[in-house]
Short mmCIF file of C-alpha atoms in Angstrom, two decimals:
data_model
loop_
_atom_site.label_atom_id
_atom_site.label_comp_id
_atom_site.label_asym_id
_atom_site.label_seq_id
_atom_site.Cartn_x
_atom_site.Cartn_y
_atom_site.Cartn_z
CA MET A 1 10.46 -6.21 9.75
CA GLY A 2 9.85 -4.10 6.69
CA GLY A 3 6.53 -3.64 5.05
CA GLY A 4 4.82 -1.70 2.34
CA PHE A 5 1.71 -0.07 1.45
CA THR A 6 0.18 0.12 -1.97
CA SER A 7 -3.23 0.68 -3.36
CA ARG A 8 -3.05 0.14 -7.05
CA GLU A 9 -6.40 -1.65 -7.59
CA ARG A 10 -7.98 1.31 -9.15
CA ARG A 11 -9.17 0.90 -12.71
CA CYS A 12 -11.28 3.98 -12.80
CA LYS A 13 -12.06 6.34 -9.98
CA CYS A 14 -15.86 6.10 -10.16
CA HIS A 15 -16.00 2.33 -10.54
CA GLY A 16 -12.76 1.00 -9.14
CA LEU A 17 -11.75 0.02 -5.68
CA LEU A 18 -9.08 1.19 -3.35
CA VAL A 19 -7.26 -1.51 -1.25
CA ILE A 20 -4.35 -0.78 0.98
CA ALA A 21 -2.06 -3.90 1.66
CA LEU A 22 0.79 -4.59 3.83
CA THR A 23 3.63 -7.09 3.00
CA ASP A 24 6.74 -8.33 4.80
CA ASP A 25 10.20 -7.43 3.47
CA ARG A 26 10.10 -10.56 1.18
CA GLY A 27 6.80 -9.46 -0.48
CA ARG A 28 4.54 -11.92 1.22
CA LEU A 29 1.10 -10.31 1.72
CA LEU A 30 0.17 -9.89 5.38
CA TRP A 31 -2.91 -7.80 5.43
CA VAL A 32 -5.42 -5.95 3.18
CA SER A 33 -7.65 -3.20 4.21
CA ALA A 34 -11.41 -3.05 3.58
CA ALA A 35 -12.17 -2.17 0.01
CA ARG A 36 -13.29 1.43 -0.44
CA PRO A 37 -14.59 3.24 -3.53
CA GLY A 38 -11.89 4.23 -5.93
CA ARG A 39 -12.53 7.95 -5.38
CA SER A 40 -11.07 7.60 -1.86
CA SER A 41 -7.68 8.93 -0.93
CA GLU A 42 -4.95 6.58 0.07
CA ILE A 43 -3.80 8.75 3.03
CA THR A 44 -7.34 9.22 4.18
CA ALA A 45 -7.93 5.46 4.06
CA CYS A 46 -4.89 4.77 6.18
CA ARG A 47 -5.66 7.53 8.65
CA HIS A 48 -9.27 6.08 8.96
CA ASP A 49 -7.76 2.66 9.73
CA ARG A 50 -5.15 4.25 12.13
CA LEU A 51 -2.33 2.37 10.49
CA THR A 52 0.47 4.44 11.76
CA ALA A 53 -0.74 4.02 15.41
CA LYS A 54 -1.10 0.34 14.91
CA LEU A 55 2.40 -0.05 13.41
CA ARG A 56 3.90 1.99 16.21
CA ALA A 57 1.99 -0.07 18.81
CA ALA A 58 3.31 -3.32 17.30
CA GLY A 59 6.84 -1.93 16.98
CA LEU A 60 6.84 -2.12 13.18
CA GLY A 61 7.61 0.30 10.41
CA ALA A 62 6.59 0.41 6.75
CA ILE A 63 8.18 1.59 3.57
CA ALA A 64 5.56 3.29 1.38
CA ASP A 65 5.42 4.75 -2.11
CA LEU A 66 5.08 8.50 -2.86
CA GLY A 67 1.38 8.35 -2.57
CA PHE A 68 1.88 8.18 1.25
CA VAL A 69 4.06 11.31 1.73
CA GLY A 70 2.74 13.05 4.77
CA LEU A 71 0.97 10.12 6.31
CA ASP A 72 3.32 9.87 9.28
CA ASP A 73 3.16 13.42 10.63
CA SER A 74 4.28 12.54 14.16
CA ASP A 75 6.85 14.23 16.36
CA PRO A 76 10.19 14.54 14.61
CA ASP A 77 11.97 13.06 17.69
CA VAL A 78 10.15 9.79 17.34
CA ASP A 79 11.23 7.05 14.84
CA PRO A 80 8.84 7.18 11.92
CA ALA A 81 6.36 4.34 11.33
CA VAL A 82 6.08 5.05 7.68
CA ILE A 83 9.04 5.86 5.43
CA THR A 84 8.52 7.41 2.09
CA GLY A 85 10.71 8.95 -0.56
CA TYR A 86 11.10 12.57 -1.54
CA ARG A 87 8.79 14.30 -3.92
CA ALA A 88 10.03 17.13 -6.09
CA ALA A 89 8.10 20.35 -6.45
CA ARG A 90 7.76 22.49 -9.55
CA ASN A 91 10.04 25.18 -7.94
CA ARG A 92 12.18 22.83 -5.78
CA PRO A 93 13.96 19.99 -7.69
CA LEU A 94 15.40 17.07 -5.71
CA THR A 95 18.91 17.26 -4.44
CA ARG A 96 21.48 14.60 -5.32
CA GLY A 97 21.12 12.98 -1.83
CA GLN A 98 17.31 12.86 -2.08
CA LYS A 99 17.61 11.23 -5.48
CA LEU A 100 19.94 8.63 -4.08
CA SER A 101 17.56 8.07 -1.17
CA ASN A 102 14.71 7.42 -3.51
CA LYS A 103 16.77 5.00 -5.49
CA ALA A 104 17.70 3.07 -2.29
CA LEU A 105 14.02 2.92 -1.33
CA ALA A 106 13.07 1.80 -4.74
CA ALA A 107 15.50 -1.03 -4.49
CA VAL A 108 14.01 -2.11 -1.07
CA ARG A 109 10.47 -1.81 -2.44
CA ALA A 110 11.09 -4.18 -5.36
CA PRO A 111 10.18 -7.38 -3.48
CA ILE A 112 7.30 -5.64 -1.89
CA GLU A 113 5.87 -4.74 -5.42
CA HIS A 114 6.23 -8.41 -6.41
CA GLY A 115 3.90 -9.24 -3.49
CA PHE A 116 1.22 -6.87 -4.77
CA ALA A 117 1.73 -8.24 -8.33
CA HIS A 118 0.69 -11.65 -7.09
CA LEU A 119 -2.48 -10.25 -5.79
CA LYS A 120 -3.07 -8.25 -8.94
CA ASN A 121 -2.72 -11.35 -11.13
CA ARG A 122 -6.23 -12.33 -10.23
CA ARG A 123 -8.21 -11.11 -13.18
CA VAL A 124 -11.42 -10.85 -11.07
CA LEU A 125 -9.99 -7.81 -9.36
CA GLY A 126 -10.09 -5.87 -12.56
CA LYS A 127 -13.76 -6.74 -13.22
CA ILE A 128 -15.29 -6.05 -9.79
CA ARG A 129 -18.17 -3.63 -10.02
CA THR A 130 -19.88 -4.25 -6.71
CA ASP A 131 -20.45 -2.88 -3.29
CA PRO A 132 -17.00 -2.37 -1.53
CA LYS A 133 -18.44 -4.52 1.38
CA TRP A 134 -18.68 -7.56 -0.88
CA ALA A 135 -15.35 -6.79 -2.55
CA THR A 136 -13.67 -6.77 0.84
CA THR A 137 -14.67 -10.42 1.45
CA LEU A 138 -13.41 -11.32 -1.99
CA VAL A 139 -10.08 -9.41 -1.68
CA ARG A 140 -9.38 -11.04 1.75
CA ALA A 141 -10.23 -14.52 0.30
CA LEU A 142 -7.83 -13.86 -2.63
CA LEU A 143 -5.17 -12.87 -0.04
CA VAL A 144 -5.42 -16.26 1.56
CA LEU A 145 -5.40 -18.00 -1.96
CA THR A 146 -2.48 -15.96 -3.13
CA ASN A 147 -0.36 -16.75 -0.07
CA HIS A 148 -1.17 -20.46 -0.33
CA GLU A 149 -0.21 -20.44 -4.02
CA VAL A 150 2.95 -18.46 -3.60
CA SER A 151 4.17 -20.56 -0.65
CA ARG A 152 4.11 -23.75 -2.68
#
C-alpha cells in the first residue's frame, strides 16, 4: 500500500496551519494529523507523531514530497518507511538517474496529490484563524465529509 504525506494548508506562517495527511495509493484520504501552527516544521511534526515508527510497525511505507527529505534516517540496511526524491544542492546538481527517479516518483504521487486537493477544496480551510486544537476537530470532520463525498 502506498501513501503520501503533505502539509500544504499553510496560507501564512504566522496565521496558517500545518496539517500532515496520509492517503492510499489511489488518493483516498486515510488520516490527518493534529493541526499545528503554520510556523511548525513538517519533519518536526512527523517526528513528534512518530510516523515512521508507526508506518514500520504496520508494515507500510509512504511516498513523500521533497519537504520530507531526511525524515526516515533509519539504518541503511532496513527498508525505508518514507521514500522521497532527490534534492539538488547549489554545488551538486542532480544526475540523470536522480532526475529520472524524481520523475517516476512524481508520476506515482499524482493520485496522492488529487486526494489532498479534495480536502483543500473546502474554502473554510483557507479562512481558519483559530486555536489549532479547534482546527484539528474541523479538519478531521472535513476528512470524513470529503471521503463520503468522493466515494459517491
